[in-house]
Amino acid sequence: NLLTIDDDEREVLVRAIDFHTRHRGLLHSGDHVRFDTDDPTAVAHGTYAPDRSEALVAWAQLGTSSRTLPPVWRLPDLVPDAVYDVRNVPLESVVKGSGRAVPTWIADGVRLTGAELAAVGLQPPSMWPGTALVVHLRRVD
């Protein structure tokens, strides 16, 4: 109920609306993609721009995994020889989980080719159930 939210909740809502506004074209006209996660407790999906110049993708940890480290997240069907700037989209909660280290690309970003993203992929951090990671990819070449 918008009439009863406090100032902090209102600020979260403002940021969420701003995020959607900035990415509306991609979210509403892009190609929806789903990724194999090799872990039944996690799902991954997102939206690629039709020309593969940009993408928003998400990894969500739905339950407690039996794995110590999540499986590598491969992102196929991007332009193989294009370079992508890969950035974590900061959400309200800090990406963390069970005391393990967070991959450096979460804080610093990384540049990888479409071929590298498809073959090598990204290492998701270990996360608590009910948490998610959103990643923005932008073609830079």
Coordinates of C-alpha atoms in Angstrom, one line a residue:
N1 CA 0.0 0.0 0.0
L2 CA 1.7 3.2 -1.2
L3 CA -0.1 5.2 1.5
T4 CA 1.6 3.3 4.3
I5 CA 5.2 2.9 3.1
D6 CA 8.0 4.7 4.9
D7 CA 10.6 6.9 3.4
D8 CA 13.1 4.1 2.9
E9 CA 10.6 1.9 1.1
R10 CA 9.6 4.9 -1.0
E11 CA 13.2 5.4 -2.1
V12 CA 13.5 1.7 -3.0
L13 CA 10.3 2.1 -5.1
V14 CA 11.7 5.2 -6.8
R15 CA 14.9 3.4 -7.7
A16 CA 13.0 0.4 -9.1
I17 CA 10.8 2.6 -11.2
D18 CA 13.9 4.5 -12.5
F19 CA 15.6 1.2 -13.4
H20 CA 12.5 0.0 -15.3
T21 CA 12.2 3.4 -17.1
R22 CA 15.9 3.3 -18.2
H23 CA 15.6 -0.3 -19.5
R24 CA 12.0 -0.3 -20.7
G25 CA 12.8 -0.7 -24.4
L26 CA 15.0 -3.7 -23.8
L27 CA 12.6 -5.3 -21.3
H28 CA 9.6 -4.9 -23.5
S29 CA 11.1 -5.5 -27.0
G30 CA 14.0 -7.8 -26.3
D31 CA 14.3 -11.6 -26.8
H32 CA 13.5 -13.5 -23.6
V33 CA 16.2 -16.1 -22.8
R34 CA 16.4 -18.9 -20.3
F35 CA 19.7 -20.5 -19.3
D36 CA 20.6 -24.0 -18.1
T37 CA 22.0 -23.7 -14.5
D38 CA 23.1 -27.3 -13.8
D39 CA 21.6 -26.8 -10.3
P40 CA 17.9 -27.5 -9.7
T41 CA 17.9 -24.9 -6.9
A42 CA 18.8 -22.0 -9.2
V43 CA 17.2 -20.4 -12.2
A44 CA 18.6 -18.0 -14.7
H45 CA 16.8 -15.9 -17.4
G46 CA 16.8 -12.5 -19.0
T47 CA 16.3 -10.4 -22.0
Y48 CA 18.7 -9.8 -25.0
A49 CA 18.4 -6.9 -27.3
P50 CA 17.4 -8.2 -30.8
D51 CA 20.8 -6.9 -32.2
R52 CA 22.6 -8.3 -29.1
S53 CA 24.0 -4.9 -28.2
E54 CA 22.7 -5.2 -24.6
A55 CA 21.2 -7.6 -22.2
L56 CA 19.7 -7.8 -18.7
V57 CA 20.0 -11.3 -17.1
A58 CA 19.3 -12.7 -13.7
W59 CA 20.5 -15.6 -11.6
A60 CA 18.1 -16.5 -8.7
Q61 CA 18.9 -18.9 -5.9
L62 CA 15.5 -20.5 -5.1
G63 CA 16.6 -23.1 -2.5
T64 CA 19.5 -24.5 -0.6
S65 CA 22.0 -26.1 -3.0
S66 CA 24.0 -29.2 -2.3
R67 CA 26.9 -27.6 -4.1
T68 CA 29.6 -25.6 -2.3
L69 CA 30.0 -23.4 -5.4
P70 CA 27.3 -22.6 -7.9
P71 CA 27.8 -23.9 -11.4
V72 CA 29.3 -21.6 -14.0
W73 CA 26.6 -19.5 -15.7
R74 CA 27.1 -19.6 -19.5
L75 CA 25.4 -17.0 -21.7
P76 CA 25.1 -18.3 -25.2
D77 CA 23.8 -16.6 -28.4
L78 CA 25.6 -13.2 -28.0
V79 CA 27.8 -11.9 -30.8
P80 CA 30.9 -14.2 -30.5
D81 CA 33.6 -11.6 -31.4
A82 CA 31.9 -8.7 -29.7
V83 CA 33.3 -7.4 -26.4
Y84 CA 30.7 -6.9 -23.6
D85 CA 31.0 -4.8 -20.5
V86 CA 29.5 -7.0 -17.8
R87 CA 28.2 -5.2 -14.6
N88 CA 26.3 -6.3 -11.5
V89 CA 23.2 -4.3 -11.1
P90 CA 23.2 -3.3 -7.4
L91 CA 20.0 -4.4 -5.7
E92 CA 18.9 -3.5 -2.2
S93 CA 20.7 -6.3 -0.5
V94 CA 24.4 -7.0 -0.9
V95 CA 25.2 -10.2 -2.8
K96 CA 26.5 -12.5 -0.2
G97 CA 26.1 -16.0 1.0
S98 CA 27.4 -18.4 3.6
G99 CA 30.7 -16.7 4.3
R100 CA 32.3 -17.5 0.9
A101 CA 34.1 -15.0 -1.2
V102 CA 32.3 -13.0 -3.8
P103 CA 33.8 -13.1 -7.3
T104 CA 35.7 -9.9 -8.2
W105 CA 33.5 -9.3 -11.3
I106 CA 30.6 -8.5 -9.0
A107 CA 32.3 -5.4 -7.6
D108 CA 34.6 -4.5 -10.5
G109 CA 32.8 -5.7 -13.6
V110 CA 34.5 -7.5 -16.4
R111 CA 34.9 -7.3 -20.2
L112 CA 34.4 -10.5 -22.0
T113 CA 33.6 -11.5 -25.6
G114 CA 30.4 -13.2 -26.5
A115 CA 32.4 -16.4 -27.2
E116 CA 33.9 -16.3 -23.7
L117 CA 30.5 -15.7 -22.1
A118 CA 29.1 -18.7 -24.0
A119 CA 32.1 -21.1 -23.4
V120 CA 33.5 -20.0 -20.1
G121 CA 30.7 -18.0 -18.6
L122 CA 30.4 -16.2 -15.3
Q123 CA 30.9 -17.6 -11.8
P124 CA 27.9 -16.7 -9.8
P125 CA 28.5 -16.1 -6.1
S126 CA 27.3 -18.4 -3.4
M127 CA 24.0 -16.9 -2.4
W128 CA 21.3 -17.6 0.2
P129 CA 18.0 -19.1 -0.9
G130 CA 15.5 -16.4 -2.0
T131 CA 18.2 -14.0 -3.3
A132 CA 19.0 -12.9 -6.9
L133 CA 21.7 -11.3 -8.9
V134 CA 20.9 -9.0 -11.9
V135 CA 23.6 -8.4 -14.5
H136 CA 23.7 -5.8 -17.3
L137 CA 25.8 -6.5 -20.4
R138 CA 26.5 -3.8 -22.9
R139 CA 28.5 -4.3 -26.2
V140 CA 31.5 -2.0 -26.2
D141 CA 33.1 -2.5 -29.6

